[in-house]
Structure formats: C-alpha cells, structure tokens
Amino acid sequence: PTGNGSRALFTLDEKLDGFLFVLKLEANSWVNFQGNDFYIPLSSARSVKGQSDSESEETSGKAHTDGIINEIRNLVSGLNSEKSLQTKVKEAKESILNEIEKLAAEAYSIFRSSTPSYPEEDSDADDAEPTINISSGTGSGFEILCQGFNWESNKSGRWYMELKEKASEISSLGFTVIWLPPPTESVSPEGYMPKDLYNLNSRYGTIDELKDLVKSLHGVGLKVLGDVVLNHRCAHYQNQNGVWNIFGGRLNWDDRAVVGDDPHFQGRGNKSSGDNFHAAPNIDHSQDFVRKDLIEWLCWL
C-alpha cells in the first residue's frame, strides 16, 4: 500500500498460507524487516491434514494476528500522512519503523509456530532414487577424491604403511576414492619415470605392502585409483649408438616402440601424435605390440 488510507484487494489461491510484502514510505524509500520482506499469515483458518490445533486455538491465533496487522496499518497510516510527515522528527520516524519490524517479526513467529507438519508418505516407485552403480573406470560423478600422496611422500620409504594407518580416518572424513602414486619401479623417486612396469617395488613401498594397503582401503569402503604412466618409459639398455632406447624386463621392447621424430632417442616408430618429452623415450602407441602389451599389463595391475 502507498499513501494515506490506500488499500488494494488481491485474489489469492486457496493453497497460499501467507502474504509477502514491503511497505512504500516515499518515492524511493521502502520499509522491510531486517533486510527481508514482511510476512503475514493469511487470516482465513483452514483445516489441514495432520493439524492437531483445536478450533479455539485457531480463532485465538487469528485474532492475535489480525491485531498485529491492524497495528501495522495504523503505524503506516500515521507515518504516511502529510501532516505527520511535516511534524515528526527523524527519531520519531525511526521509532515507528522499529515498532513495525517488531510487529512483523511477531507475526512471522506466529506463522512459523503454527505451520502444520505433514506425515511422510510412501513415494511412488517412479520417484525413488535409482541405485548408483559405480563403474571402476568412469565413476558416477559423485565421488569425493583424496589425493593420497604429494611430491615428497616417497621420502619416508614406507608411504603405503603410513596410508594404511590412516585408512579409517580418511574414510570417516567423507572421501569415497583415494588416488595412489605411480606404483612401478621408476628412475625418479616420485614414480613418473617408469622403467619395468611389472616391478611394483617402488620408493613408496613393496608390492606386498601395496596389496595390503589396497585391501585395507577397500575394507573401509574406499575405492582405489591407480596412477599409471604410459606416454614414456625409461630404457634399460643402450643401442649401438649409445642411445637409451632398448627396454628390458617382461616388456622387452626395442626401438620400434619409440616414436620416430624425437632425435634424442632415435626411435623407429611412427611420428608422435603430441609433444615429445625429451627426458625419456616417447612410446609409440600406434604399434600393435605396444597396445597389446599395455592392455595386458593394465589388466594385470
């Protein structure tokens, strides 16, 4: 409402329980309650499923609420009257506004205390949430991942055992997946310069400690994410030119497994499909034997 004595009628849906509003004081001045709209519960009493209040309580509550509404109307009317605006000082206006806020807060508290609660009903089968089956490859999108290492975790020499001791705590914090460091033998202690992929004794621990850790993590409901390095691999032997591009171990590849466009390693494979990493031979994944061996290794891992 605006102006002295202004009023308006609104047709409201029967389902509405209350009315939100702000008060216009002047052209660009609006009154609200502590930064929020005022809220007045509708005065018409309606029986609600599950409501336990008696009819007398509803009538009493309605009368009290109507009284608050009338008080707000009188205050606003007095505030907006031309004569009042000319005679009241700033302090008096602020006092009236504070009183309006108090009355609106009281009306809102009445509404909150009288809001009916509905008993829970069985939802239809169509509304039930589907069971989420997490795929080990892609996940559901709802996982909370813990990075289970940092760049210096290898320095302890027993990182797997340290993680095992923290398994229950990590799970209790809400994580559902833990990312472990590269498990293979590596020229660099961090694990990102792999050599023999089938050798799972690393600076983080032994293969048996790794198995023990994974079992413990699974035991507290954590899925384990492995970190594998496939773009490059450190060689075991030099060729006749003294270049390190001959591999040993179970994956005893020769220089055909190395891309042919990196002059540092003199590979005989196809050109690289991306940037070359000059610290180690880039592996040519277009070779059938490389693809077959790596798929077999991943399944083994």
Short mmCIF file of C-alpha atoms in Angstrom, two decimals:
data_model
loop_
_atom_site.label_atom_id
_atom_site.label_comp_id
_atom_site.label_asym_id
_atom_site.label_seq_id
_atom_site.Cartn_x
_atom_site.Cartn_y
_atom_site.Cartn_z
CA PRO A 1 0.00 0.00 0.00
CA THR A 2 1.09 3.56 -0.66
CA GLY A 3 -0.30 6.83 0.59
CA ASN A 4 -2.60 7.56 3.46
CA GLY A 5 -5.54 5.19 3.51
CA SER A 6 -4.59 3.38 0.30
CA ARG A 7 -5.68 -0.20 0.04
CA ALA A 8 -5.97 -2.97 -2.53
CA LEU A 9 -7.75 -6.30 -2.86
CA PHE A 10 -5.98 -9.43 -4.12
CA THR A 11 -7.47 -12.74 -5.16
CA LEU A 12 -5.21 -15.44 -3.72
CA ASP A 13 -5.09 -19.16 -4.33
CA GLU A 14 -6.59 -21.27 -1.54
CA LYS A 15 -3.31 -23.10 -1.11
CA LEU A 16 -1.44 -19.94 -0.04
CA ASP A 17 -0.72 -19.72 3.68
CA GLY A 18 0.65 -16.20 3.87
CA PHE A 19 1.39 -12.93 2.12
CA LEU A 20 4.83 -11.37 1.48
CA PHE A 21 5.08 -7.59 1.20
CA VAL A 22 7.22 -4.48 1.63
CA LEU A 23 5.97 -1.02 2.62
CA LYS A 24 6.48 2.01 0.40
CA LEU A 25 7.37 5.03 2.53
CA GLU A 26 8.20 7.60 -0.14
CA ALA A 27 9.02 7.68 -3.83
CA ASN A 28 12.30 5.79 -3.48
CA SER A 29 12.05 4.65 0.12
CA TRP A 30 10.85 1.20 1.11
CA VAL A 31 10.45 -0.39 4.51
CA ASN A 32 11.27 -4.06 5.12
CA PHE A 33 12.06 -6.25 8.11
CA GLN A 34 15.81 -6.60 8.75
CA GLY A 35 16.56 -6.89 5.05
CA ASN A 36 13.68 -9.30 4.34
CA ASP A 37 10.11 -8.90 3.14
CA PHE A 38 7.38 -8.77 5.76
CA TYR A 39 5.34 -11.93 6.06
CA ILE A 40 1.74 -12.08 7.32
CA PRO A 41 -0.05 -15.44 7.53
CA LEU A 42 -3.48 -15.35 5.90
CA SER A 43 -6.25 -14.85 8.40
CA SER A 44 -8.66 -17.43 6.99
CA ALA A 45 -8.46 -20.60 9.08
CA ARG A 46 -8.34 -23.79 7.03
CA SER A 47 -8.29 -27.32 8.32
CA VAL A 48 -5.10 -29.05 7.33
CA LYS A 49 -4.41 -32.77 7.17
CA GLY A 50 -2.50 -33.79 10.27
CA GLN A 51 -3.09 -30.48 12.12
CA SER A 52 -3.76 -31.05 15.84
CA ASP A 53 -4.65 -27.48 16.95
CA SER A 54 -8.16 -27.06 18.30
CA GLU A 55 -10.70 -24.68 16.75
CA SER A 56 -10.45 -22.32 19.73
CA GLU A 57 -6.65 -22.10 19.32
CA GLU A 58 -7.06 -21.26 15.64
CA THR A 59 -9.57 -18.50 16.48
CA SER A 60 -7.28 -17.07 19.16
CA GLY A 61 -4.26 -17.13 16.88
CA LYS A 62 -6.26 -15.47 14.10
CA ALA A 63 -7.44 -12.70 16.41
CA HIS A 64 -3.90 -12.04 17.65
CA THR A 65 -2.54 -11.95 14.11
CA ASP A 66 -5.31 -9.62 12.92
CA GLY A 67 -4.46 -7.34 15.83
CA ILE A 68 -0.84 -7.17 14.74
CA ILE A 69 -1.89 -6.41 11.17
CA ASN A 70 -4.16 -3.59 12.35
CA GLU A 71 -1.33 -2.12 14.44
CA ILE A 72 0.98 -2.15 11.40
CA ARG A 73 -1.74 -0.45 9.32
CA ASN A 74 -2.19 2.28 11.92
CA LEU A 75 1.56 2.88 12.16
CA VAL A 76 1.99 3.05 8.39
CA SER A 77 -1.04 5.30 8.05
CA GLY A 78 0.38 7.67 10.63
CA LEU A 79 3.80 7.59 9.02
CA ASN A 80 2.49 8.42 5.56
CA SER A 81 0.03 11.15 6.45
CA GLU A 82 1.10 14.54 5.12
CA LYS A 83 0.57 16.23 8.46
CA SER A 84 2.57 13.59 10.30
CA LEU A 85 5.49 13.81 7.90
CA GLN A 86 5.69 17.57 8.50
CA THR A 87 5.65 17.39 12.27
CA LYS A 88 7.52 14.21 13.23
CA VAL A 89 11.25 14.39 13.61
CA LYS A 90 13.65 11.77 12.31
CA GLU A 91 13.88 9.98 15.66
CA ALA A 92 10.13 9.55 15.84
CA LYS A 93 10.01 8.05 12.36
CA GLU A 94 12.77 5.58 13.20
CA SER A 95 10.90 4.60 16.33
CA ILE A 96 7.79 3.82 14.31
CA LEU A 97 9.78 1.79 11.78
CA ASN A 98 11.37 -0.20 14.59
CA GLU A 99 7.95 -0.90 16.03
CA ILE A 100 6.76 -2.13 12.61
CA GLU A 101 9.71 -4.50 12.42
CA LYS A 102 8.95 -5.89 15.86
CA LEU A 103 5.29 -6.45 14.99
CA ALA A 104 6.18 -8.09 11.68
CA ALA A 105 8.65 -10.36 13.45
CA GLU A 106 5.99 -11.36 15.95
CA ALA A 107 3.52 -12.10 13.17
CA TYR A 108 6.14 -14.21 11.39
CA SER A 109 6.94 -16.16 14.55
CA ILE A 110 3.24 -16.94 14.93
CA PHE A 111 3.18 -18.26 11.40
CA ARG A 112 6.28 -20.39 11.94
CA SER A 113 4.92 -21.93 15.14
CA SER A 114 1.57 -22.72 13.56
CA THR A 115 2.83 -24.17 10.27
CA PRO A 116 1.44 -27.71 10.08
CA SER A 117 3.72 -30.69 9.60
CA TYR A 118 2.67 -33.41 7.23
CA PRO A 119 3.32 -37.10 7.84
CA GLU A 120 5.71 -38.68 5.37
CA GLU A 121 4.01 -40.74 2.73
CA ASP A 122 5.41 -43.54 0.71
CA SER A 123 6.68 -42.18 -2.58
CA ASP A 124 5.81 -43.78 -5.87
CA ALA A 125 8.28 -46.16 -7.41
CA ASP A 126 8.93 -43.62 -10.17
CA ASP A 127 10.07 -41.03 -7.59
CA ALA A 128 12.55 -43.33 -5.87
CA GLU A 129 16.19 -42.51 -6.45
CA PRO A 130 17.90 -45.04 -8.70
CA THR A 131 20.62 -47.16 -7.23
CA ILE A 132 24.01 -45.82 -8.29
CA ASN A 133 26.35 -48.49 -9.58
CA ILE A 134 29.85 -47.06 -9.64
CA SER A 135 31.93 -48.07 -12.62
CA SER A 136 35.58 -48.60 -11.82
CA GLY A 137 36.52 -46.75 -14.99
CA THR A 138 34.40 -43.61 -15.02
CA GLY A 139 32.59 -43.44 -11.68
CA SER A 140 29.21 -41.88 -11.03
CA GLY A 141 30.29 -38.23 -10.75
CA PHE A 142 29.50 -38.17 -7.03
CA GLU A 143 32.86 -39.44 -5.77
CA ILE A 144 34.96 -37.38 -3.37
CA LEU A 145 38.59 -37.94 -4.27
CA CYS A 146 41.50 -37.76 -1.85
CA GLN A 147 44.96 -37.32 -3.37
CA GLY A 148 46.75 -39.94 -1.32
CA PHE A 149 50.28 -38.58 -1.76
CA ASN A 150 52.32 -35.49 -2.55
CA TRP A 151 55.59 -34.90 -4.36
CA GLU A 152 57.69 -35.76 -1.31
CA SER A 153 55.71 -38.73 0.07
CA ASN A 154 58.32 -41.16 -1.31
CA LYS A 155 60.96 -39.87 1.10
CA SER A 156 59.66 -41.86 4.06
CA GLY A 157 60.23 -45.17 2.24
CA ARG A 158 57.08 -46.59 3.88
CA TRP A 159 54.32 -44.43 2.48
CA TYR A 160 51.98 -47.38 1.88
CA MET A 161 52.09 -48.33 5.54
CA GLU A 162 51.56 -44.73 6.63
CA LEU A 163 48.45 -44.56 4.46
CA LYS A 164 47.21 -47.87 5.84
CA GLU A 165 47.33 -46.42 9.35
CA LYS A 166 45.16 -43.51 8.19
CA ALA A 167 42.63 -45.56 6.17
CA SER A 168 39.78 -45.35 8.69
CA GLU A 169 40.36 -41.64 9.30
CA ILE A 170 40.36 -40.87 5.56
CA SER A 171 37.09 -42.78 5.12
CA SER A 172 35.50 -41.03 8.11
CA LEU A 173 36.18 -37.63 6.52
CA GLY A 174 33.78 -38.47 3.69
CA PHE A 175 36.17 -39.47 0.93
CA THR A 176 34.98 -42.26 -1.34
CA VAL A 177 38.02 -42.65 -3.59
CA ILE A 178 41.75 -42.37 -2.88
CA TRP A 179 44.38 -41.70 -5.56
CA LEU A 180 47.62 -43.60 -5.01
CA PRO A 181 51.00 -42.66 -6.52
CA PRO A 182 52.51 -44.50 -9.50
CA PRO A 183 53.35 -47.99 -8.19
CA THR A 184 56.00 -49.09 -10.70
CA GLU A 185 59.76 -49.09 -10.44
CA SER A 186 60.93 -45.64 -11.52
CA VAL A 187 64.17 -43.82 -12.26
CA SER A 188 62.77 -40.78 -10.45
CA PRO A 189 61.65 -41.41 -6.85
CA GLU A 190 58.23 -39.82 -7.41
CA GLY A 191 57.29 -42.62 -9.83
CA TYR A 192 56.82 -40.66 -13.04
CA MET A 193 59.84 -42.09 -14.91
CA PRO A 194 58.79 -45.77 -15.08
CA LYS A 195 61.19 -48.46 -16.15
CA ASP A 196 59.97 -52.04 -15.57
CA LEU A 197 56.18 -51.80 -15.43
CA TYR A 198 55.82 -55.26 -13.90
CA ASN A 199 58.07 -54.37 -10.97
CA LEU A 200 55.80 -52.91 -8.28
CA ASN A 201 58.52 -52.35 -5.71
CA SER A 202 58.87 -48.57 -5.55
CA ARG A 203 60.06 -45.82 -3.20
CA TYR A 204 56.57 -45.88 -1.65
CA GLY A 205 56.82 -49.50 -0.54
CA THR A 206 56.88 -53.11 -1.73
CA ILE A 207 54.32 -54.94 -3.82
CA ASP A 208 53.12 -56.83 -0.74
CA GLU A 209 52.69 -53.57 1.18
CA LEU A 210 50.75 -52.17 -1.77
CA LYS A 211 48.41 -55.19 -1.76
CA ASP A 212 47.97 -54.86 1.99
CA LEU A 213 47.17 -51.16 1.66
CA VAL A 214 44.61 -51.68 -1.11
CA LYS A 215 42.91 -54.40 0.94
CA SER A 216 42.71 -52.08 3.97
CA LEU A 217 41.31 -49.22 1.90
CA HIS A 218 38.68 -51.47 0.38
CA GLY A 219 37.84 -52.64 3.88
CA VAL A 220 36.75 -49.15 4.92
CA GLY A 221 34.73 -48.53 1.76
CA LEU A 222 37.30 -46.62 -0.27
CA LYS A 223 37.81 -47.25 -3.96
CA VAL A 224 41.43 -47.07 -5.07
CA LEU A 225 42.54 -45.08 -8.10
CA GLY A 226 45.85 -46.13 -9.63
CA ASP A 227 48.25 -43.73 -11.31
CA VAL A 228 49.90 -45.16 -14.43
CA VAL A 229 52.44 -43.51 -16.72
CA LEU A 230 52.11 -44.69 -20.31
CA ASN A 231 53.35 -41.85 -22.54
CA HIS A 232 57.01 -42.52 -21.90
CA ARG A 233 59.22 -45.21 -20.43
CA CYS A 234 62.87 -45.30 -19.36
CA ALA A 235 65.02 -47.82 -21.21
CA HIS A 236 67.28 -50.49 -19.70
CA TYR A 237 69.95 -50.61 -22.38
CA GLN A 238 71.70 -48.52 -24.98
CA ASN A 239 71.73 -49.25 -28.72
CA GLN A 240 74.88 -49.42 -30.84
CA ASN A 241 74.99 -45.61 -30.91
CA GLY A 242 74.88 -45.31 -27.15
CA VAL A 243 71.25 -44.13 -27.10
CA TRP A 244 68.96 -45.44 -24.36
CA ASN A 245 66.08 -46.96 -26.32
CA ILE A 246 66.18 -50.72 -25.61
CA PHE A 247 63.89 -51.99 -22.86
CA GLY A 248 64.19 -54.99 -20.54
CA GLY A 249 62.01 -56.89 -18.15
CA ARG A 250 58.83 -58.60 -19.27
CA LEU A 251 58.11 -55.81 -21.79
CA ASN A 252 61.43 -56.10 -23.61
CA TRP A 253 60.64 -53.74 -26.46
CA ASP A 254 63.23 -52.49 -28.97
CA ASP A 255 63.49 -49.09 -30.67
CA ARG A 256 60.33 -49.77 -32.73
CA ALA A 257 58.36 -48.87 -29.58
CA VAL A 258 59.85 -45.36 -29.59
CA VAL A 259 58.43 -42.55 -31.74
CA GLY A 260 60.49 -41.77 -34.82
CA ASP A 261 60.51 -37.96 -34.64
CA ASP A 262 62.42 -37.45 -31.38
CA PRO A 263 66.13 -37.11 -32.28
CA HIS A 264 67.16 -37.69 -28.67
CA PHE A 265 66.20 -41.39 -28.74
CA GLN A 266 66.44 -42.47 -32.42
CA GLY A 267 63.21 -44.45 -32.41
CA ARG A 268 61.98 -46.40 -35.42
CA GLY A 269 58.28 -45.98 -34.67
CA ASN A 270 55.76 -43.61 -36.21
CA LYS A 271 55.69 -39.88 -35.60
CA SER A 272 54.44 -38.71 -32.22
CA SER A 273 50.80 -37.66 -32.00
CA GLY A 274 51.68 -34.99 -29.41
CA ASP A 275 54.59 -33.18 -27.83
CA ASN A 276 57.79 -35.08 -27.18
CA PHE A 277 59.18 -35.46 -23.66
CA HIS A 278 62.96 -35.39 -24.07
CA ALA A 279 63.76 -36.81 -20.62
CA ALA A 280 62.67 -40.31 -21.67
CA PRO A 281 61.68 -42.14 -24.86
CA ASN A 282 58.16 -41.35 -26.00
CA ILE A 283 56.29 -44.59 -26.63
CA ASP A 284 54.59 -45.15 -29.98
CA HIS A 285 51.08 -46.31 -29.10
CA SER A 286 50.17 -46.87 -32.72
CA GLN A 287 52.23 -50.08 -32.66
CA ASP A 288 50.06 -53.18 -32.27
CA PHE A 289 52.51 -54.95 -29.94
CA VAL A 290 52.72 -51.89 -27.67
CA ARG A 291 48.94 -51.65 -27.42
CA LYS A 292 48.58 -55.38 -26.75
CA ASP A 293 51.29 -55.39 -24.06
CA LEU A 294 49.95 -52.32 -22.27
CA ILE A 295 46.36 -53.60 -22.22
CA GLU A 296 47.60 -56.88 -20.79
CA TRP A 297 49.63 -55.02 -18.16
CA LEU A 298 46.71 -52.81 -17.15
CA CYS A 299 44.50 -55.84 -16.65
CA TRP A 300 47.27 -57.46 -14.57
CA LEU A 301 47.66 -54.34 -12.47
#
